[in-house]
Coordinates of C-alpha atoms in Angstrom, one line a residue:
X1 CA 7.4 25.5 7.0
X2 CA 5.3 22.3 6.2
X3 CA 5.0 18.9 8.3
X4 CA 4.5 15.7 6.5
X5 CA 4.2 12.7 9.0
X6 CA 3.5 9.0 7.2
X7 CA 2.5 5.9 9.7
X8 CA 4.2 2.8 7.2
X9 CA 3.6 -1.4 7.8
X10 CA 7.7 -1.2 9.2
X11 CA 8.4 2.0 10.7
X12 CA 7.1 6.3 10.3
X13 CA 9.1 8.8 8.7
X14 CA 8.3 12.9 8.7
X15 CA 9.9 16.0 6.9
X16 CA 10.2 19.5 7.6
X17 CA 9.7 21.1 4.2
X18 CA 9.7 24.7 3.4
X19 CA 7.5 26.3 0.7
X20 CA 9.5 25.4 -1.9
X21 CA 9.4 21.3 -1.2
X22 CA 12.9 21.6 -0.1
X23 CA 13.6 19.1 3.2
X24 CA 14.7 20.6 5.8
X25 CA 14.5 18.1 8.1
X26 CA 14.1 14.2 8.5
X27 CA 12.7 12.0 11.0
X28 CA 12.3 8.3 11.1
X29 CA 11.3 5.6 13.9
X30 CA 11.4 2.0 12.8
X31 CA 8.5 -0.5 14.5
X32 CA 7.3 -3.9 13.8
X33 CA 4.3 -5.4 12.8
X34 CA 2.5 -8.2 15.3
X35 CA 1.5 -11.3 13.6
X36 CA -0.4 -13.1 16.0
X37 CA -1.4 -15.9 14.1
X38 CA -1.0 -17.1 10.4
X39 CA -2.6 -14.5 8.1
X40 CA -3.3 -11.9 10.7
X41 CA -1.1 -8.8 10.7
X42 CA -1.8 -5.8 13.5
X43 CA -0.5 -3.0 14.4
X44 CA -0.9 -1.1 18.5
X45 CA -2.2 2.5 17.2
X46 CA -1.6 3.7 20.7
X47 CA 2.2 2.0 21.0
X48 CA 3.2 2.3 16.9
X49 CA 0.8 5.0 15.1
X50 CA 0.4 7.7 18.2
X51 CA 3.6 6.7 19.7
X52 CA 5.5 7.2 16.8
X53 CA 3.9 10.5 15.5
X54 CA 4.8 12.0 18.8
X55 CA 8.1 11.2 18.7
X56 CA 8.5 12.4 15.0
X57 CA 6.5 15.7 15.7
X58 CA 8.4 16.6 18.4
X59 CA 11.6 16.6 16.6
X60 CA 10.8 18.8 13.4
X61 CA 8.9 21.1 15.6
X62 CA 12.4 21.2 17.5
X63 CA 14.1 21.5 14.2
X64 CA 12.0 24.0 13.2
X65 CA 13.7 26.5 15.3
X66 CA 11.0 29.0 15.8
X67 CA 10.2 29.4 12.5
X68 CA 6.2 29.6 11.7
X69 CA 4.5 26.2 10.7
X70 CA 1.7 26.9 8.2
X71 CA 0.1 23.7 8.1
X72 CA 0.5 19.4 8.7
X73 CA -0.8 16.3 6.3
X74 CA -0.6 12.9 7.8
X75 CA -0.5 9.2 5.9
X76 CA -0.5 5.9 7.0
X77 CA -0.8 2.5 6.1
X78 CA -4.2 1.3 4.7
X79 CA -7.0 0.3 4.3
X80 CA -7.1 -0.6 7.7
X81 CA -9.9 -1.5 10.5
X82 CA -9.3 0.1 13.7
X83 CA -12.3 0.0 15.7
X84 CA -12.7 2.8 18.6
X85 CA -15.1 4.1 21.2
X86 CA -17.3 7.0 21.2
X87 CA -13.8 8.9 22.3
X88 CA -11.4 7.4 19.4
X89 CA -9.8 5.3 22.1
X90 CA -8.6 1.7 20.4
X91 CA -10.4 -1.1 21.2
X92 CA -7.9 -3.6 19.7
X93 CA -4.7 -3.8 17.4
X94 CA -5.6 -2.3 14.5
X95 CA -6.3 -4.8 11.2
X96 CA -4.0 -4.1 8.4
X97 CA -4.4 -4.2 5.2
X98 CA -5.0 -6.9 2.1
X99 CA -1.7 -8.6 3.6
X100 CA -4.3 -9.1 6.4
X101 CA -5.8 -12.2 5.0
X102 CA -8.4 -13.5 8.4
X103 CA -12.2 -12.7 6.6
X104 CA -11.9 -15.4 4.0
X105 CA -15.5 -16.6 5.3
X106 CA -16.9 -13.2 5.5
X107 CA -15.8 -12.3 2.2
X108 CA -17.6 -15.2 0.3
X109 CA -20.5 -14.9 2.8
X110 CA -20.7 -11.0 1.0
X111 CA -20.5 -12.1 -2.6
X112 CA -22.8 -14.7 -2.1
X113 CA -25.1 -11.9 -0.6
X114 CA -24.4 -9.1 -2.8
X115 CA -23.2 -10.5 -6.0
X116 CA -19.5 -10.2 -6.8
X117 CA -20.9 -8.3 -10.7
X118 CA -22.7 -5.8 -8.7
X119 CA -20.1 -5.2 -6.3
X120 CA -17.7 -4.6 -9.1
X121 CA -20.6 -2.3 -10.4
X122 CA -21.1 0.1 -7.7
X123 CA -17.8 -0.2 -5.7
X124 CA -15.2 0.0 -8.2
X125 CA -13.4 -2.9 -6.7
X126 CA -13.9 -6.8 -6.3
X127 CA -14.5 -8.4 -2.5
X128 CA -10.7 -9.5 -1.9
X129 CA -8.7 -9.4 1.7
X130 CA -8.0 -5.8 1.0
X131 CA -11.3 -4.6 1.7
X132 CA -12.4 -3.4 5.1
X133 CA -16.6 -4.4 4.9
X134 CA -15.6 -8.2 5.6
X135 CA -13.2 -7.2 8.1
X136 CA -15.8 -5.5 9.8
X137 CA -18.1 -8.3 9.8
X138 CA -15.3 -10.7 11.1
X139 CA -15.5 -7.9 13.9
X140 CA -19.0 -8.6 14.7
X141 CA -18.5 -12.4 14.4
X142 CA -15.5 -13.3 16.6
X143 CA -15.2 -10.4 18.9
X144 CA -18.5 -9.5 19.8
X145 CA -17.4 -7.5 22.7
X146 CA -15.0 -5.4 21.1
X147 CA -17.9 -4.7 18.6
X148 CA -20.4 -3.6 21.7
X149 CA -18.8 -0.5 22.0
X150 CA -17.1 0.4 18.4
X151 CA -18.2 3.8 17.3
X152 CA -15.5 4.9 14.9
X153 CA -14.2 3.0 12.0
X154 CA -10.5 5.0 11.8
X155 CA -7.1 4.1 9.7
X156 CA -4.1 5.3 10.4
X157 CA -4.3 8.9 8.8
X158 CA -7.7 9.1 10.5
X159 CA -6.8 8.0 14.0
X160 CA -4.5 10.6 13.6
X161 CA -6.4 13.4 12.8
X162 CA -9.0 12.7 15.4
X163 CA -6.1 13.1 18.2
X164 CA -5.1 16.0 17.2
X165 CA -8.2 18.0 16.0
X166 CA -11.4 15.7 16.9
X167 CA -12.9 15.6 14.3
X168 CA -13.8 12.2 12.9
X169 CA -13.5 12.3 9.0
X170 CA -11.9 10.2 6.6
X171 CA -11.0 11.0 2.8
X172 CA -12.9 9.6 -0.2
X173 CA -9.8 7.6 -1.4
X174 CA -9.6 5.8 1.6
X175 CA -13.5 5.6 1.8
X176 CA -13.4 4.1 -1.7
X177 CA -11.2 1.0 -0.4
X178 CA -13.9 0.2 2.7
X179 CA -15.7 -2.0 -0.1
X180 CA -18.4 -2.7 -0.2
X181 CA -19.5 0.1 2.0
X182 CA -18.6 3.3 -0.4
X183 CA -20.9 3.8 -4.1
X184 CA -17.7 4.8 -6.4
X185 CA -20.1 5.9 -9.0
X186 CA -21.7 8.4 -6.2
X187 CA -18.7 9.0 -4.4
X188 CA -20.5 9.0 -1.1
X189 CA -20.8 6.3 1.5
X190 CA -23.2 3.3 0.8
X191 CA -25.4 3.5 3.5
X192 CA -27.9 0.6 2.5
X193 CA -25.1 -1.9 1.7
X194 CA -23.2 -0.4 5.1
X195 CA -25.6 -1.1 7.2
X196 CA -25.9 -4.9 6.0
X197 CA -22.4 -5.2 7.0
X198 CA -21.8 -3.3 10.2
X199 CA -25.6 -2.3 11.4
X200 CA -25.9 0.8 13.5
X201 CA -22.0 2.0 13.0
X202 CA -21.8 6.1 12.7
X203 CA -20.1 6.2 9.7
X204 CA -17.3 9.2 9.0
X205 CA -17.4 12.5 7.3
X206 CA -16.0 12.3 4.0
X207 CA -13.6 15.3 2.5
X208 CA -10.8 15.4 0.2
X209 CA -6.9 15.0 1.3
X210 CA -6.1 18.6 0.6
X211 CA -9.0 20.0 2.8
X212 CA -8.9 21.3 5.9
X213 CA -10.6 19.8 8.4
X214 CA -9.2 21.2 11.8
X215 CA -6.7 22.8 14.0
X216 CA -4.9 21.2 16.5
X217 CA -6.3 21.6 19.9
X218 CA -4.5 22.5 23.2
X219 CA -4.7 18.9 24.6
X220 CA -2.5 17.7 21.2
X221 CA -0.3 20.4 21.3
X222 CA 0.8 19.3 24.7
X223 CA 1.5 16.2 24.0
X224 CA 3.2 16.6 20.5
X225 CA 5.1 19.7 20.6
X226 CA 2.8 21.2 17.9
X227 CA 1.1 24.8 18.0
X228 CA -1.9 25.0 19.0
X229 CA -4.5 25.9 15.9
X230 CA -2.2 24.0 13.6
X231 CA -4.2 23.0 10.0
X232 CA -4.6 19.7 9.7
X233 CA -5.9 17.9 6.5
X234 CA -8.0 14.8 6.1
X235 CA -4.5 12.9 5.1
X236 CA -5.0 10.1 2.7
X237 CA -3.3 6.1 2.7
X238 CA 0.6 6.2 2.0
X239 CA 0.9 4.5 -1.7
X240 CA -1.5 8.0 -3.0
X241 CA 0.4 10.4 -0.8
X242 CA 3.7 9.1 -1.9
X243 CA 2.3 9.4 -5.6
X244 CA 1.4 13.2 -5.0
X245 CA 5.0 13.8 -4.1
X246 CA 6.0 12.6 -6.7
X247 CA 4.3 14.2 -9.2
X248 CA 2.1 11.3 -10.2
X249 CA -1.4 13.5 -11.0
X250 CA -2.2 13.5 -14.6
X251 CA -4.3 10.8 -16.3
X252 CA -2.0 8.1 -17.5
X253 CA 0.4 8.4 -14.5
X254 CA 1.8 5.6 -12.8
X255 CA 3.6 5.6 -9.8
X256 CA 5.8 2.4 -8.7
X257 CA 6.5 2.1 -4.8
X258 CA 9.4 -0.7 -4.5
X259 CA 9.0 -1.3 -0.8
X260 CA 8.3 -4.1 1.7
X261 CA 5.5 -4.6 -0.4
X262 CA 5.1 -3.3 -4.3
X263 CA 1.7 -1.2 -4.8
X264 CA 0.9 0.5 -8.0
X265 CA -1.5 3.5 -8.6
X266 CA -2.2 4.7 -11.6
X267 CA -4.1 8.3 -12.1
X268 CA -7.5 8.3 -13.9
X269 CA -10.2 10.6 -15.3
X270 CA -13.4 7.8 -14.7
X271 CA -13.6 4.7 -12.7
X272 CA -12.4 1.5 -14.7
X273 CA -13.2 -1.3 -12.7
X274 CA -11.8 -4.5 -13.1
X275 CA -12.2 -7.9 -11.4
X276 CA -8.2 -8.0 -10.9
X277 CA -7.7 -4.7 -9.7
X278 CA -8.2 -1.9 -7.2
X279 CA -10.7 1.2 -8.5
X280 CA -10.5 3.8 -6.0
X281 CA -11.0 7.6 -5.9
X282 CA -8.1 9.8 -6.5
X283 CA -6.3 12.1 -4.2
X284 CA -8.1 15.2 -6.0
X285 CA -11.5 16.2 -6.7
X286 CA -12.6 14.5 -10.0
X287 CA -9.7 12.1 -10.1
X288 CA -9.8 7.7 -9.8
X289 CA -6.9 5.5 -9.6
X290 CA -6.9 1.9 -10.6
X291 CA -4.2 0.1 -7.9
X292 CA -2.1 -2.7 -7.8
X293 CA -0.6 -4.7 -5.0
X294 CA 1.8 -7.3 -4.8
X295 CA 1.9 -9.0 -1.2
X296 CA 5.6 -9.0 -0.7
X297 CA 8.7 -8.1 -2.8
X298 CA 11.3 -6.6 -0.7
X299 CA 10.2 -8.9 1.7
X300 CA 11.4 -12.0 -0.2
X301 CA 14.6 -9.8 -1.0
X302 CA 15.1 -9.2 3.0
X303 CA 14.3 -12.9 3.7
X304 CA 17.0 -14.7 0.8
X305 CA 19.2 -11.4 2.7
X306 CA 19.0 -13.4 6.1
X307 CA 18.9 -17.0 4.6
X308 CA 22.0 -16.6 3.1
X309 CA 23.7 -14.7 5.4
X310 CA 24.5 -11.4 3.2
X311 CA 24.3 -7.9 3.4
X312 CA 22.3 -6.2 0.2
X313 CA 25.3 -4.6 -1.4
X314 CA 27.6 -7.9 -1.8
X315 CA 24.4 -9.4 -3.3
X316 CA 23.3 -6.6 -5.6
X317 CA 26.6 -6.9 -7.2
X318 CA 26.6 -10.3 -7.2
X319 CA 23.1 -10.1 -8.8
X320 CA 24.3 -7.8 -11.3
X321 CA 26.8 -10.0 -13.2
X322 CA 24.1 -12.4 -13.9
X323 CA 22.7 -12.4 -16.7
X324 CA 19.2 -11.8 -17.8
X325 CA 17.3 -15.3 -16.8
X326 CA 19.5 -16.0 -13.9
X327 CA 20.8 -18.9 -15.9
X328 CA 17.5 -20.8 -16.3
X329 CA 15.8 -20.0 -12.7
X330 CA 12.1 -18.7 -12.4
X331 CA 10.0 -17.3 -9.4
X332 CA 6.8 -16.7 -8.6
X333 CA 7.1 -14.7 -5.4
X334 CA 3.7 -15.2 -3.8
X335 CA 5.8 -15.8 -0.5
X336 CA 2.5 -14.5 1.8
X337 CA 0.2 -15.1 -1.2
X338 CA -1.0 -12.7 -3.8
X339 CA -2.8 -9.7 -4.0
X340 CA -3.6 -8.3 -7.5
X341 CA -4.3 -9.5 -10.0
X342 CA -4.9 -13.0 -8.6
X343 CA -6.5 -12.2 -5.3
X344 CA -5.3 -16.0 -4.0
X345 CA -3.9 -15.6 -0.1
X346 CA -3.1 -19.5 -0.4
X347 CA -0.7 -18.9 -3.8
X348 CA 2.7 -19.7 -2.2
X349 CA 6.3 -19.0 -3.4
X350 CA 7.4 -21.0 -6.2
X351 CA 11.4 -20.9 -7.4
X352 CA 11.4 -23.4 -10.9
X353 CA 15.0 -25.0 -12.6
X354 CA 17.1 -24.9 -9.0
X355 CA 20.5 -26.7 -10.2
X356 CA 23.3 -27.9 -7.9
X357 CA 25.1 -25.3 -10.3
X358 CA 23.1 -21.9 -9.1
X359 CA 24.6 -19.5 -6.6
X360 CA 23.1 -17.0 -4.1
X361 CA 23.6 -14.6 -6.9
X362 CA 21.7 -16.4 -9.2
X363 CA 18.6 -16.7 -7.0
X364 CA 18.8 -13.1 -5.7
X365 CA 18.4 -11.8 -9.4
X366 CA 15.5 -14.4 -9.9
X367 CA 13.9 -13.1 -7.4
X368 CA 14.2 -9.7 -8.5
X369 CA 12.9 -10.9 -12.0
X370 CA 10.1 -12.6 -10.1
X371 CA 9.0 -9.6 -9.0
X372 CA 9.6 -7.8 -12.3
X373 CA 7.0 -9.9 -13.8
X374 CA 4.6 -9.5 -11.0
X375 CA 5.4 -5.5 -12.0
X376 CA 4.2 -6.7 -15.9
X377 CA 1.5 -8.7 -14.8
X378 CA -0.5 -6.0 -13.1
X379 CA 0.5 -3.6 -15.9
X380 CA -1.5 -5.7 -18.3
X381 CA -4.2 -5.8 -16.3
X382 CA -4.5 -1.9 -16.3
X383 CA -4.1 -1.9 -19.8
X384 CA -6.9 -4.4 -19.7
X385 CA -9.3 -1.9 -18.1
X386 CA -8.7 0.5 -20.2
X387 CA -5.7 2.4 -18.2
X388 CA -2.6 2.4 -20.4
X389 CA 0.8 3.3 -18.4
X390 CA 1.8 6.4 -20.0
X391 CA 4.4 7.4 -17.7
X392 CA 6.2 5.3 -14.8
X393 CA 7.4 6.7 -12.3
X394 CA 9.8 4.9 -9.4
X395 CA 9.7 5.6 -5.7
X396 CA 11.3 3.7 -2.6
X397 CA 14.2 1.9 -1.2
X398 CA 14.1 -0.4 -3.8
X399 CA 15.2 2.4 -6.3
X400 CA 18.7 2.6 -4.5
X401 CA 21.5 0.5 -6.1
X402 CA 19.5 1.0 -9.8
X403 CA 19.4 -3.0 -10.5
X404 CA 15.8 -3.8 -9.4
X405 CA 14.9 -0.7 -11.6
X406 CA 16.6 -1.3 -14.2
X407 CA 15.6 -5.2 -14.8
X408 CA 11.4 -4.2 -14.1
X409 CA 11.6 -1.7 -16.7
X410 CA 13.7 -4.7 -19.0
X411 CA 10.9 -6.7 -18.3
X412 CA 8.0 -4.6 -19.2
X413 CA 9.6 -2.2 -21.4
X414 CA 8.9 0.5 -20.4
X415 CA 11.1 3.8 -18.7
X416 CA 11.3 4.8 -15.3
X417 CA 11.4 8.1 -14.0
X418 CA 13.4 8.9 -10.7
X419 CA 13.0 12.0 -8.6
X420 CA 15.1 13.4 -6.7
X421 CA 13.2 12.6 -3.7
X422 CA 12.3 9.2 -3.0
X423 CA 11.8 10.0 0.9
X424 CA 8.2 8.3 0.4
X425 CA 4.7 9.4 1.5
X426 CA 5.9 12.6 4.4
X427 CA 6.8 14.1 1.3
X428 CA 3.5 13.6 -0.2
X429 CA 1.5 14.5 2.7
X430 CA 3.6 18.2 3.1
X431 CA 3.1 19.0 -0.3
X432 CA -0.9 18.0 0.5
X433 CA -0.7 20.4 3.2
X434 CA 0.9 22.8 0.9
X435 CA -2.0 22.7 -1.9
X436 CA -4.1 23.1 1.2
X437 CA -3.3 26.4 2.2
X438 CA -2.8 27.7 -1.5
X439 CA 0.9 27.0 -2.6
X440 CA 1.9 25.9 -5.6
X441 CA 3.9 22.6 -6.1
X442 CA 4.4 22.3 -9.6
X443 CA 8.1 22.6 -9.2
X444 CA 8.4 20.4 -6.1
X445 CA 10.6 17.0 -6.2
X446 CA 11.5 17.3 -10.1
X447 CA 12.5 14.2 -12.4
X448 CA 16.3 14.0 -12.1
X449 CA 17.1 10.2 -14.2
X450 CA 15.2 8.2 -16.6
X451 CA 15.9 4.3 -16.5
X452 CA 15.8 2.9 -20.1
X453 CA 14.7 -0.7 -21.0
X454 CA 17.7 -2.8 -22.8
X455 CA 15.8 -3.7 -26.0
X456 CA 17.7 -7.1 -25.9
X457 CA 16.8 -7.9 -22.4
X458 CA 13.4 -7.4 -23.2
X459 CA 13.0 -9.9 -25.8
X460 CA 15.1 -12.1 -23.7
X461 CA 12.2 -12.0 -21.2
X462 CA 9.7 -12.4 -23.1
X463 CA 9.5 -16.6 -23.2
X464 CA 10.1 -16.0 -19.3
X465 CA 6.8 -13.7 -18.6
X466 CA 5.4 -16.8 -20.4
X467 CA 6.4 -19.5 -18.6
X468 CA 6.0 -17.2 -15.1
X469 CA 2.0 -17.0 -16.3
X470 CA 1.8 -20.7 -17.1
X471 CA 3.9 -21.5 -13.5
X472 CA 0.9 -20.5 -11.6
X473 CA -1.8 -21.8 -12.8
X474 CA -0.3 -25.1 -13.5
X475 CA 1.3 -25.2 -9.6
X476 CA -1.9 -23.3 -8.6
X477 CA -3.8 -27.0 -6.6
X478 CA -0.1 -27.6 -5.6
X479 CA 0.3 -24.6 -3.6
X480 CA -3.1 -24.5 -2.3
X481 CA -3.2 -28.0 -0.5
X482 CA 0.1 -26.7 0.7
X483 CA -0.6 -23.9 1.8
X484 CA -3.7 -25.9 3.7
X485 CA -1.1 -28.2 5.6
X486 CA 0.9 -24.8 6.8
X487 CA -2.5 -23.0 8.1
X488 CA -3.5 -26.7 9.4
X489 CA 0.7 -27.3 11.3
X490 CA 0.2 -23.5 12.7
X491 CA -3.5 -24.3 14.0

């Protein structure tokens, strides 16, 4: 058997998997994420990341009944900044990722210092709230003491894999997103720029996400149920272990997570960097990704859920009657700002042509539309770069119910592919730890529906995409001064 355990922003999920990527087993353990002031979004490693893993272990190992366990991949949310002591014990909440928006200062400070071109250049990636350098230099600025005695710069899948093996080592793709301190070009750390931004900090061992890189030692075993000796690989961020389970490898792929938040990856041969986008190394040796992120998506969904009172069947079916335009409404659905390809934290939420006529209904398919064009938007930009999607693929709980599927792929298109197992990232991470120890996965989690664009709907949103382009920039000083009166009301 294989153990895939993934650390994600609202709760962790693991699978018992045999060699043939069939699930044996599930585990899940929802948990929250602590907001302690506007823009800042933490997670307790020790109460959510270690906490949960235990829990999860512990019950595949139980489920496993005996039967051997070859080897254990772990994911997690990222980037992220946790810093740690000499021993890997936290020294804070860790700092999530771009939705993490607190080194605004630090990251113009950088550009100003480094040159946003030249970052582009020799990171792969622009200076945006996604990256961890600035973070780290907010670190060093407003918690000076925490900073005294970090040693380790872990994330999630890292954290992990230092509690349970000791080893502290952290996989190129995750490197790659620590601008500006990794050279993508060199695909090895950048030690000059690193020390300008966090001076004197041991830096990690880099490996791949299929490598072994350590067994689990007595002390873990005790407290997780695991055996002793266990494999463990480097692990990788969720979004690229979720598109390993799904087959997403060859150049051209695209994988679309539907989630709390929507993140794109698409599989590349070279680095394409652009200003709009993520360019990161890929989960295997000799492979990039370009990535896309939208800050929230079935986060607006979950909030119109509560506002209105509903559950998310009566308003899928609602939604579903509407038709294409939801009668005249438009969204943007920058409701915690936008990542890619804007890179704005103060864009806000915008919902154009509200009548006294509209319904629920109405606005829940606009918001799915909203998010649709979000799902074109960053499309374009890959194509942009010089990525064109050649194949989608669709993960998540957004898949379930088929409408949000089927009106992004109206929008752009373009087909879907679903697998027959969405269960996320533990998939991913068992098949990583199956390619670690020499199995095959060609044949794991197959292609089992295609969604196919509406040709009619698609010309129908085409004026639409317009207009949603033209929304923001014309509402763009609107929803900046607005979004300085909320940070001002919260301070």
């Amino acid at each position: 058997m294989l153990l895939g355990i993934d650390i994600g922003t609202s709760g962790s999920k693991g699978v018992l998997v045999d060699h043939e990527g069939l699930v044996a087993m599930r585990a899940e353990r929802p948990h929250r994420v602590s907001t302690p002031r506007p823009g800042w979004f933490e997670h307790d490693a020790e109460q959510v990341w270690w906490a949960d893993f235990v829990t999860i272990a512990r019950e595949l190992v139980a489920a496993a009944g005996g039967k051997p366990i070859d080897a254990l991949a772990v994911s997690g949310i990222g980037p992220c900044l946790l810093p740690a002591d000499a021993a890997g014990r936290p020294l804070r909440p860790a700092i999530l990722y771009g939705v993490d928006t607190r080194a605004g200062v630090e990251i113009a400070e950088l550009e100003a210092e480094l040159g946003p071109e030249t970052v582009l250049e020799r990171a792969g990636s622009p200076l945006t709230s996604q990256a961890v350098g600035p973070k780290l230099r907010w670190l060093i600025r407003h918690e000076p003491a925490v900073w005294k005695d970090t040693r380790m710069l872990l994330m999630a899948s890292s954290f992990l894999v230092h509690r349970l093996t000791g080893r502290y080592v952290l996989d190129h793709q995750s490197a790659s997103q620590c601008v500006p301190m990794y050279d993508l070009m060199a695909r090895d750390w950048a030690r000059d720029w690193a020390e300008s931004v966090a001076p004197g900090l041991p830096l990690p061992e880099l490996a791949w996400p299929t490598e072994i890189v350590g067994r689990v030692t007595a002390a873990a075993a005790a407290v997780t149920g695991l055996p002793a000796g266990l494999p463990v690989t480097t692990g990788t961020i969720d979004a690229w272990a979720e598109a390993a389970g799904v087959g997403v490898r060859d150049p051209g792929d695209v994988m679309i997570m539907y989630g709390t938040t929507l993140f794109l990856t698409q599989v590349l041969t070279a680095p394409r960097p652009h200003p709009g986008l993520w360019s990161t190394c890929g989960t295997w040796p000799g492979t990039y990704t370009s990535a896309a992120g939208m800050a929230t998506s079935g986060a607006v969904t979950d909030w119109l859920r509560t506002l209105t009172g509903s559950d998310y069947t009566e308003l899928v079916e609602e939604a579903a009657l509407v038709p294409p335009g939801s009668r005249g409404l438009l969204v943007l659905p920058y409701f915690a700002g936008e990542r890619t390809p804007l890179f704005d934290p103060d864009a806000r939420g915008m919902i154009a042509g509200l009548t006294l006529n509209h319904t629920r209904a109405d606005l829940y398919r606009a918001v799915l539309e909203g998010i649709g064009h979000g799902v074109r938007h960053n499309l374009e930009a890959m194509t942009a770069a010089g990525g064109r999607a050649r194949r989608l693929v669709a993960v998540g709980g957004g898949t379930k119910g088929g409408l949000w599927t089927r009106i992004v792929s109206d929008i752009t298109g373009l087909p879907q592919q679903l697998p027959a197992d969405t269960v996320g990232a533990a998939l991913g991470d068992a098949l990583l730890a199956a390619e670690a120890i020499g199995l095959g996965t060609a044949h794991w989690n197959p292609v089992i529906d295609t969604i196919q664009p509406d040709p009619a709907h698609t010309a129908r949103y085409e004026p639409y995409h317009r207009h949603y382009r033209a929304l923001y920039e014309s509402t763009r000083a609107t929803a900046h001064f607005l979004a300085a009166e909320q940070h001002r009301a919260a301070h």
